[in-house]
Coordinates of C-alpha atoms and ligand atoms in Angstrom, one line a residue:
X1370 CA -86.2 -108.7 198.7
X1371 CA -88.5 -107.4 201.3
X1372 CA -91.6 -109.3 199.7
X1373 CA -93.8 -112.1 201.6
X1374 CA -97.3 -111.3 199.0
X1375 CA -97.1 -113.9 196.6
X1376 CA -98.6 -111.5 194.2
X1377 CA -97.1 -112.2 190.5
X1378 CA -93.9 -109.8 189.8
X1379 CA -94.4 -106.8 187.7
X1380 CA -91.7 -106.6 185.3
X1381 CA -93.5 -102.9 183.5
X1382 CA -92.9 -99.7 183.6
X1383 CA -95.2 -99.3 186.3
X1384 CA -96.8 -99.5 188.9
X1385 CA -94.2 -101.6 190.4
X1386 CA -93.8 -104.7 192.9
X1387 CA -93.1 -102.8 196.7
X1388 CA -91.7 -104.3 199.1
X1389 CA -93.7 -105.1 202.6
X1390 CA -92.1 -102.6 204.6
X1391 CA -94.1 -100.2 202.2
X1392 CA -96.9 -101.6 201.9
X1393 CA -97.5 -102.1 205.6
X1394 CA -96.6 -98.1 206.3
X1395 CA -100.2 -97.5 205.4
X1396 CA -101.9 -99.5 207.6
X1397 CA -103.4 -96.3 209.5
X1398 CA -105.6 -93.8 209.0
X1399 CA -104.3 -90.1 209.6
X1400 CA -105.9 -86.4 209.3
X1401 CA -104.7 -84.2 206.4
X1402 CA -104.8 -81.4 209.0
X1403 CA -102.5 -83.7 212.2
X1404 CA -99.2 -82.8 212.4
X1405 CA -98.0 -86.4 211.6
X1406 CA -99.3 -86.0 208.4
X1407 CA -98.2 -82.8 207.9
X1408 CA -94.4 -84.0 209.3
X1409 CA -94.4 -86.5 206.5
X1410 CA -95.1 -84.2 203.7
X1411 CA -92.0 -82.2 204.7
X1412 CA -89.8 -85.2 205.4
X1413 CA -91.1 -86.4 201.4
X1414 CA -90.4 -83.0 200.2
X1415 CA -87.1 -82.2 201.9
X1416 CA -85.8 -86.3 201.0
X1417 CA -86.5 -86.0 197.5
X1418 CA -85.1 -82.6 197.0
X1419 CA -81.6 -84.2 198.5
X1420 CA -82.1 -87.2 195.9
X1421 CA -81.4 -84.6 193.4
X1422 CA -78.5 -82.9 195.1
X1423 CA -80.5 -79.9 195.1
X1424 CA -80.0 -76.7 197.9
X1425 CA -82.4 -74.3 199.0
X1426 CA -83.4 -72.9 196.0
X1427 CA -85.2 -75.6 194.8
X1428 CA -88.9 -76.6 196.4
X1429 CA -90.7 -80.2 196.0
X1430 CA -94.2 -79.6 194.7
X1431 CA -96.1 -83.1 195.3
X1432 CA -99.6 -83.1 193.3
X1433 CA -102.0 -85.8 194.0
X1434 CA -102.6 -88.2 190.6
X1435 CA -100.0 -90.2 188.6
X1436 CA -97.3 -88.7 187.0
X1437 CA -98.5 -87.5 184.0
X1438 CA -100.7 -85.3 185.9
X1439 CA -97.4 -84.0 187.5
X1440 CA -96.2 -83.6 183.7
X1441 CA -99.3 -81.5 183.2
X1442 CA -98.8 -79.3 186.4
X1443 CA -95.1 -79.0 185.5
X1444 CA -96.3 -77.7 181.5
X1445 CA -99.0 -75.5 182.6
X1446 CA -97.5 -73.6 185.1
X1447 CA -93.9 -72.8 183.9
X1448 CA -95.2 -72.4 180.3
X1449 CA -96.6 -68.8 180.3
X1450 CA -99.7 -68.6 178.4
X1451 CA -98.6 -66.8 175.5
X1452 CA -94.6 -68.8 175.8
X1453 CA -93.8 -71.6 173.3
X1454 CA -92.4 -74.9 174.2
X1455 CA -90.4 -77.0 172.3
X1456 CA -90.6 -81.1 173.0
X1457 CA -88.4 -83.4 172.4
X1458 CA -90.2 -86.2 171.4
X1459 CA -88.4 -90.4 170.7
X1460 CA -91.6 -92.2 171.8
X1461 CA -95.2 -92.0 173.8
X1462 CA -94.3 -89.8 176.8
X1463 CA -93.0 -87.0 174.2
X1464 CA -96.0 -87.2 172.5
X1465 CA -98.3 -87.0 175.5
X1466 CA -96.4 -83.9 176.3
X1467 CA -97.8 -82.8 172.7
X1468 CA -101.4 -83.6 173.8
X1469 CA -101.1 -81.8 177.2
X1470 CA -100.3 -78.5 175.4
X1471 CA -103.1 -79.1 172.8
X1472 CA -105.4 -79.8 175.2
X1473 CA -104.3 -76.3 177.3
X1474 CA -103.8 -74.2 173.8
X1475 CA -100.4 -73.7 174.3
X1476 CA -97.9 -73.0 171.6
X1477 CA -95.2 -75.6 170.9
X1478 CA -93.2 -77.1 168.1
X1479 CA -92.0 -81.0 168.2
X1480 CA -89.0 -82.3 167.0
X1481 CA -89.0 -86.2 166.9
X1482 CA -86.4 -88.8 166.1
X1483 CA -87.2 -92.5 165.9
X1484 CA -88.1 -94.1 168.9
X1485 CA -84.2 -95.6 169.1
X1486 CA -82.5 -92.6 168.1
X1487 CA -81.9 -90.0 171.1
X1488 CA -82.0 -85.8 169.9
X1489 CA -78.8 -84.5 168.8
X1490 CA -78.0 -81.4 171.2
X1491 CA -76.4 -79.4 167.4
X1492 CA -79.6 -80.1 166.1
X1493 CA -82.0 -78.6 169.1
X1494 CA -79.2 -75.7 169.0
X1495 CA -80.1 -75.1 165.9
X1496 CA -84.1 -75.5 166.2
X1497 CA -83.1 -72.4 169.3
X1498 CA -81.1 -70.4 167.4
X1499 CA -83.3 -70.2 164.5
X1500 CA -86.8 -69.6 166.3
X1501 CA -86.0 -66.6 169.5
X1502 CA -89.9 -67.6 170.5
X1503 CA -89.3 -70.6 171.7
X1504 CA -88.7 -69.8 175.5
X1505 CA -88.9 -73.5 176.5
X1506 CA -87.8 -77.1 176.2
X1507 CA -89.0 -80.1 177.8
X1508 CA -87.3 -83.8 177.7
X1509 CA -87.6 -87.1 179.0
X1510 CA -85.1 -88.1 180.7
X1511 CA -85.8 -92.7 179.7
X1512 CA -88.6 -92.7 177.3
X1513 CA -90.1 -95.6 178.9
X1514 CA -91.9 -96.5 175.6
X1515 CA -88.4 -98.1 174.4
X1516 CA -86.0 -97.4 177.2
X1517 CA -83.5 -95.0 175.7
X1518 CA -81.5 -93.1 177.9
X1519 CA -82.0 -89.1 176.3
X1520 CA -78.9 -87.2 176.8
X1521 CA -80.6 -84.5 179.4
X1522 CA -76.9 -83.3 180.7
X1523 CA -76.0 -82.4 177.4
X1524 CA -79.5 -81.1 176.4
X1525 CA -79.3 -79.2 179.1
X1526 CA -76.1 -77.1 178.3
X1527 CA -77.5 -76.5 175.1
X1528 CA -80.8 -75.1 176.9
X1529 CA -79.2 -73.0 179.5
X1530 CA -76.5 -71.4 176.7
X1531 CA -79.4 -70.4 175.3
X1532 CA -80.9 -68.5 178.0
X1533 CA -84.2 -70.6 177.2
X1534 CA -85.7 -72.5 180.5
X1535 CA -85.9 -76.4 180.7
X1536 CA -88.5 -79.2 182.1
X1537 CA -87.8 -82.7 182.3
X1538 CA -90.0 -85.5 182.1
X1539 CA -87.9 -87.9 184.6
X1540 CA -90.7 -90.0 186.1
X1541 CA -88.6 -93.4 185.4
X1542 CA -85.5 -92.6 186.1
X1543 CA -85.6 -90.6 189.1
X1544 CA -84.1 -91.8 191.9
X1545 CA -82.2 -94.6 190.1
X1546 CA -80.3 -92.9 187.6
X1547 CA -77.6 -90.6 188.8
X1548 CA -79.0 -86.6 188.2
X1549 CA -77.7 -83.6 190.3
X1550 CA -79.6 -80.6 190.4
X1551 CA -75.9 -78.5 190.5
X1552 CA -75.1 -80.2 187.4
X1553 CA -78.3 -80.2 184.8
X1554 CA -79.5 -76.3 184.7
X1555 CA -83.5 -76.7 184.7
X1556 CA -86.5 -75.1 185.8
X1557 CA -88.5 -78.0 187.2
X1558 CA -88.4 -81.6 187.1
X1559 CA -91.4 -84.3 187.1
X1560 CA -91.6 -87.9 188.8
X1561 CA -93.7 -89.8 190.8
X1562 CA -94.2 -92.1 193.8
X1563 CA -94.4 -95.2 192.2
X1564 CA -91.4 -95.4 189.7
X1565 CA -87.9 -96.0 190.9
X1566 CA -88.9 -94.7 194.2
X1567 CA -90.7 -98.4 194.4
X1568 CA -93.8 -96.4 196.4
X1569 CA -97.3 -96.8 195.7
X1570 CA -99.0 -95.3 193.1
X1571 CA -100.8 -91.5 193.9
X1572 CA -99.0 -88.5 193.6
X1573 CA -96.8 -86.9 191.4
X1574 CA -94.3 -84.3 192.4
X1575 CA -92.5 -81.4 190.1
X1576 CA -89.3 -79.9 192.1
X1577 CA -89.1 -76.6 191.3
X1578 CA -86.6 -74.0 191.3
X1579 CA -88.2 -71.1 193.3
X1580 CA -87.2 -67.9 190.9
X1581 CA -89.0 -69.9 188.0
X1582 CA -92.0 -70.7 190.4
X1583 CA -92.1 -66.9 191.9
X1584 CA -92.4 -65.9 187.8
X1585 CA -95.4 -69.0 186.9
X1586 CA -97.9 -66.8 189.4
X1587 CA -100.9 -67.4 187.1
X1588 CA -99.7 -69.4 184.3
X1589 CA -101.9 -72.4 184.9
X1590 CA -105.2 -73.4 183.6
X1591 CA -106.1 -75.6 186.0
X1592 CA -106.8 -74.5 189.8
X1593 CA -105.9 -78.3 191.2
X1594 CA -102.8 -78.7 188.9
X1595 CA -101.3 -75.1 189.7
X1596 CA -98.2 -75.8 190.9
X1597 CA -97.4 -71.8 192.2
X1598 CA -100.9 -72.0 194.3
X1599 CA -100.0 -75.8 196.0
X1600 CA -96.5 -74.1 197.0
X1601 CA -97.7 -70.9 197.9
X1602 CA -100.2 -73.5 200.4
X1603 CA -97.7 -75.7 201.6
X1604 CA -95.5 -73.1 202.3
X1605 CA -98.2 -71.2 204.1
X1606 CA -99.3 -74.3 206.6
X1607 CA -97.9 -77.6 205.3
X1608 CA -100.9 -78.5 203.9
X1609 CA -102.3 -79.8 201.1
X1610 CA -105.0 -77.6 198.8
X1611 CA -107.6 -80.3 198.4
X1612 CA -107.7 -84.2 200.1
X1613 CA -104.0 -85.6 200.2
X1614 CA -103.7 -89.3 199.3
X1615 CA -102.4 -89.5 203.2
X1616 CA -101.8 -93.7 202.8
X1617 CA -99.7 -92.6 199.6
X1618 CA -97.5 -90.2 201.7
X1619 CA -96.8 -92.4 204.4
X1620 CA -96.0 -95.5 202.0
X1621 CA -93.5 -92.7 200.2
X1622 CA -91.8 -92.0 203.6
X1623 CA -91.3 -95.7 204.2
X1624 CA -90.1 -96.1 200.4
X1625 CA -87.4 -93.2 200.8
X1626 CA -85.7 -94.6 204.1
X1627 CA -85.6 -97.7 202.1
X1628 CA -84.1 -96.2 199.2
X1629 CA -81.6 -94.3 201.6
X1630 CA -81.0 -97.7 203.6
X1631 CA -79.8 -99.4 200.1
X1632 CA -77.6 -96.7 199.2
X1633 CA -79.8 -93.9 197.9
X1634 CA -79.4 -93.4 193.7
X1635 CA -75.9 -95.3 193.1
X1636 CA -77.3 -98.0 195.5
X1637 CA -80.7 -98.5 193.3
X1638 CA -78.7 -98.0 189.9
X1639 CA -76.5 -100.6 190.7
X1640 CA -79.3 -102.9 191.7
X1641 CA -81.5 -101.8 188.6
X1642 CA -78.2 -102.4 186.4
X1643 CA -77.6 -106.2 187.4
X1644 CA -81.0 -106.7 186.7
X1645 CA -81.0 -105.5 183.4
X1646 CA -77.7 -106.8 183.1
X1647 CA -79.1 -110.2 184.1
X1648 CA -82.3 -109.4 181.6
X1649 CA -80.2 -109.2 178.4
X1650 CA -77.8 -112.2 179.2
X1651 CA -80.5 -114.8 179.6
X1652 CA -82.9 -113.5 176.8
X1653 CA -80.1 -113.0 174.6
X1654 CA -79.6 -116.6 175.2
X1655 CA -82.7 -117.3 174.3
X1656 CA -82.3 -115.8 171.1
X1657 CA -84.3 -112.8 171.8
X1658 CA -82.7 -109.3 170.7
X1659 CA -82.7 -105.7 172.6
X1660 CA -84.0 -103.2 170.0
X1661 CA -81.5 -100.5 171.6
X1662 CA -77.4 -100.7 171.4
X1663 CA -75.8 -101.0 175.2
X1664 CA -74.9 -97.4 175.1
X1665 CA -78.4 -96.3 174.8
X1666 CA -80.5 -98.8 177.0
X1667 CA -81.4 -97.3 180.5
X1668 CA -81.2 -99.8 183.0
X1669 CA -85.1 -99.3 183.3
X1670 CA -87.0 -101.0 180.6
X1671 CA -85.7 -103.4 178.2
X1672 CA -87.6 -103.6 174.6
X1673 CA -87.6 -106.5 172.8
X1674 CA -88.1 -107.5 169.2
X1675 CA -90.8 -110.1 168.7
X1676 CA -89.4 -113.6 167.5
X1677 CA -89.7 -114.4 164.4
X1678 CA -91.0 -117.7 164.5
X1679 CA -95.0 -118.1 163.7
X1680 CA -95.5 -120.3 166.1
X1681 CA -94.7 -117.3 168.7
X1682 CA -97.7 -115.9 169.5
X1683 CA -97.4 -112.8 172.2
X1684 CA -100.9 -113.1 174.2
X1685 CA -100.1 -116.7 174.8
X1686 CA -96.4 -116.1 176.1
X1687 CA -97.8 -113.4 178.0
X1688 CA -100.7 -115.7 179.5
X1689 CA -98.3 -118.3 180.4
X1690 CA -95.5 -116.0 182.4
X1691 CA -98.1 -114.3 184.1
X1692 CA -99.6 -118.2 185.2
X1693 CA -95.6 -118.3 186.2
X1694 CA -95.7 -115.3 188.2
X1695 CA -94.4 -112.6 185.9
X1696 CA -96.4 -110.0 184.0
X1697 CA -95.0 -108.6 181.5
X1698 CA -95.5 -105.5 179.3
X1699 CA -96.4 -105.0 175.6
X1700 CA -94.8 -103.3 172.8
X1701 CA -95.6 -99.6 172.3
X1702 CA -93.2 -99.4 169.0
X1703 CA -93.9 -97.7 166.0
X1704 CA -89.9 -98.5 164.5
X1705 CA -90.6 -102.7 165.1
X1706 CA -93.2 -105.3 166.8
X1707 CA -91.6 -105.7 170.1
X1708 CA -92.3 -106.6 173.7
X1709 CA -90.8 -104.9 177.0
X1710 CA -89.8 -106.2 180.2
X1711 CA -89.1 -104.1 183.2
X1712 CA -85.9 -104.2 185.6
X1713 CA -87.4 -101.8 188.3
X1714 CA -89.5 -102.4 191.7
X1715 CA -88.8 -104.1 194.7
X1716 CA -86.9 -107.0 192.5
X1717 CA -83.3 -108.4 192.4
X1718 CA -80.6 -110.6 190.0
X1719 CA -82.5 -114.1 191.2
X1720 CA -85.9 -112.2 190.1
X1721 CA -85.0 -111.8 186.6
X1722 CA -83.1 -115.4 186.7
X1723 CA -86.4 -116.7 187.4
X1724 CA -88.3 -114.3 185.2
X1725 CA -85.5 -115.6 182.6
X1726 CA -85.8 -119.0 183.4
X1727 CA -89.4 -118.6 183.1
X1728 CA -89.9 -117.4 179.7
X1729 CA -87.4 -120.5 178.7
X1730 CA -89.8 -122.8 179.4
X1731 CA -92.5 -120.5 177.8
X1732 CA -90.8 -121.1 174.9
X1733 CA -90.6 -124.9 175.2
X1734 CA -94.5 -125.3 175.9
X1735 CA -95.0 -123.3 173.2
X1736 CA -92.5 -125.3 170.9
X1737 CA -90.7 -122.2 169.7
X1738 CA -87.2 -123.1 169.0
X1739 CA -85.6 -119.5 169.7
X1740 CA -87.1 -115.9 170.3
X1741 CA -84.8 -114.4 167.4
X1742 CA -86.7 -111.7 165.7
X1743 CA -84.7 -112.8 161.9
Ligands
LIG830 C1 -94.7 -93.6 183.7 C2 -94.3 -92.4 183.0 C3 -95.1 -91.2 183.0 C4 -96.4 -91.1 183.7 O1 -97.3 -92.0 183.5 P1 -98.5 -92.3 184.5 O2 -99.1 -93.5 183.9 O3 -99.4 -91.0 184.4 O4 -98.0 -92.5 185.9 C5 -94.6 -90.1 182.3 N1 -93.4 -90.1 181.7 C6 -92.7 -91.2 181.6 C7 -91.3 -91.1 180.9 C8 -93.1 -92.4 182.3 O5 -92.3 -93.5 182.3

C-alpha cells in the first residue's frame, strides 16, 4: 500500500489508515473563495455522484462534520416537520437515527430486530400498509456496530411500491459495496470522507435527488445542517455557506482518483473482500468465531465473540496489538460480548496476515490456548 508513516494500522470502523498520496494532497493552504477550491468541490461532487451510477437528477450535498452530522442533515431536511419516519433499526447507527429525530421532535416509529438479524422486507410491508402516515423510511445500508449487510435493494422495492420516500444510512459501505442509484429507488443517501473512500475525516455528504430536495425547502431545523440552503449556495456560486474544511476537500479529490486508479467500487470490494476473507481464515484458526453467518457479513467490519477462556482478558489483548501495530475496536453488542476488527482503509491481504499473525502471538503471551467463545 501507499503508506511510508509507521503510524499503528487502524483495523475500526473509522477513521481509517490513508494512504500517503492523501495525506500529502493537503499540504497547502487554499481560499474557500479561489477557484481551485471551488474546482475541487465540483470534481468531489460530480466523482461521487458517478460512484453511485447516478445522472443528472441527483446532486451531491457535502456538509462539513462527520457523518452522522450528514445523517442529521439527511433526516431534517427530507423529513417534513409534521412527516413520520420509520427506522430500521439492527444496532447503534439505527438507534442514533432514533436520537436525531428526538432531539428535532420529529415523529417516527422503530422497528428493530437483533443486532444479527437483518429486517424482513414482508414485515416493513406490513408496518407501511398498516400505518398511511408513515411517509418515510430510513436504513443502514452495514450497521457497522456488527457488520451485517441490511438488504437495502429489496428494502427499497418495498419502499418505492409504496409510494413512501427512502434515506439510507450508507456511510460504511459506500464506495466499496456495489449500489447503483438506477437500481435502489431513494430520496437521498448519506456517507462520508473517511469511510471506504479511505479520505480524511471532515465532511459528510447526502446525494440528493433534486425533485425530493426542490420539496425539503424549509424542512430543516438547523440553518448549518440544511441541506436545500447548502444546495441552493453551491449551486448559486460553488461555494460553501460557512468555512469549508478546504484540506479535507483536497485530501477527498486525491482519495477519489485513487479509488478510480484501483478500479472504482468492484476494485475496493474486491480488495475489502480478501481482507476480510483473510480476517476470518486466520482468526478462525485461532479459534475465534464471527458472530454473523457468511451470507450476512459485509466485507467491512468483522464482530467477534470474546473467547471463552478466563485468562482472556480484552484491554490487555488490545494493549498488546496496538504495542504490535494494530488497533483494534471494541464490542458494541447487546446480543453477545464480542470484539470487532476492521477490513477497510488504505490496507491489503499481507495487512491482515500480519494483523492475524499478530494476535497469534497475543494469545501465546497471554497463555490463552484458543480464542473460542464455548
Ligand atoms: C461511521 C458511521 C456513521 C457516522 O459516524 P461518525 O462517527 O459521525 O462519522 C453513521 N452510520 C454508520 C453506519 C457508520 O458506520
Amino acid at each position: 500500500m501507499d503508506r511510508t508513516s509507521g503510524d499503528p494500522l487502524l483495523l475500526t470502523p473509522g477513521p481509517l489508515t490513508t494512504g500517503d498520496k492523501t495525506k500529502r494532497a493537503m499540504l497547502h493552504d487554499w481560499g474557500s473563495r479561489d477557484q481551485a477550491f471551488i474546482d475541487a468541490t465540483r470534481d468531489i461532487r460530480e466523482r461521487i455522484i458517478e460512484v453511485a451510477g447516478g445522472g443528472r437528477e441527483f446532486s451531491t450535498v457535502p456538509i462539513q462534520g462527520s457523518g452522522t452530522f450528514a445523517v442529521e442533515a439527511m433526516v431534517g431536511t427530507f423529513l417534513p416537520r409534521d412527516g413520520k419516519l420509520l427506522i430500521l433499526v439492527n444496532g447503534a447507527y439505527g438507534h442514533r437515527i432514533a436520537k436525531i429525530c428526538a432531539y428535532m421532535n420529529r415523529a417516527y416509529v422503530v422497528s428493530e430486530t437483533p443486532e444479527d438479524i437483518p429486517p424482513d422486507p414482508n414485515a416493513i410491508d406490513a408496518i407501511l400498509d398498516a400505518a398511511p402516515d408513515i411517509g418515510h423510511v430510513v436504513i443502514v445500508h452495514c450497521e457497522t456496530t456488527s457488520g451485517i449487510l441490511n438488504p437495502v435493494r429489496e428494502i427499497a422495492a418495498v419502499v418505492a411500491n409504496r409510494g413512501r420516500r427512502l434515506l439510507i444510512d450508507a456511510m460504511s459501505t459506500f464506495g466499496a459495496i456495489p449500489f447503483d442509484l438506477t437500481d435502489v429507488n431513494c430520496d437521498a443517501l448519506a456517507a462520508s470522507s473517511n469511510k471506504c473512500f479511505e479520505g480524511v475525516p471532515g465532511i459528510g455528504f447526502v446525494i440528493c435527488r433534486k425533485t425530493a430536495l426542490l420539496e425539503a425547502e424549509g424542512n430543516a431545523h438547523s440553518l448549518s445542517l440544511d441541506l436545500f440552503d447548502q444546495w441552493k449556495a453551491m449551486a448559486g456560486n460553488g461555494q460553501w455557506r460557512f468555512t469549508p474544511p478546504t484540506h479535507v476537500i483536497f485530501a477527498l479529490r486525491q482519495a477519489l482518483e485513487t479509488h478510480r486508479a484501483e478500479g472504482g467500487v468492484d476494485g475496493r470490494y474486491h480488495r475489502y473482500s480478501e481482507n476480510c476473507r483473510v480476517l476470518l481464515e486466520g482468526m478462525r484458526e485461532l479459534g475465534f468465531e464471527p458472530l454473523l453467518s457468511h451470507n450476512l457479513q459485509a466485507p467491512i467490519i468483522v464482530t467477534f465473540r470474546m473467547p471463552a477462556d478466563p485468562k482472556f482478558e480484552f484491554e490487555t489483548f488490545y494493549d498488546r496489538l496496538k504495542h504490535k501495530g494494530f488497533i483494534i475496536y471494541p464490542g458494541k453488542l447487546t446480543v453477545a460480548d464480542s470484539f470487532r476488527i476492521g477490513c477497510i482503509g488504505a490496507l491489503n491481504a499481507d495487512d491482515m496476515r500480519a494483523a492475524v499473525t499478530a494476535a497469534g502471538n497475543t494469545l501465546l503471551e497471554m497463555d490463552v490456548a484458543s480464542g473460542s467463545p464455548e
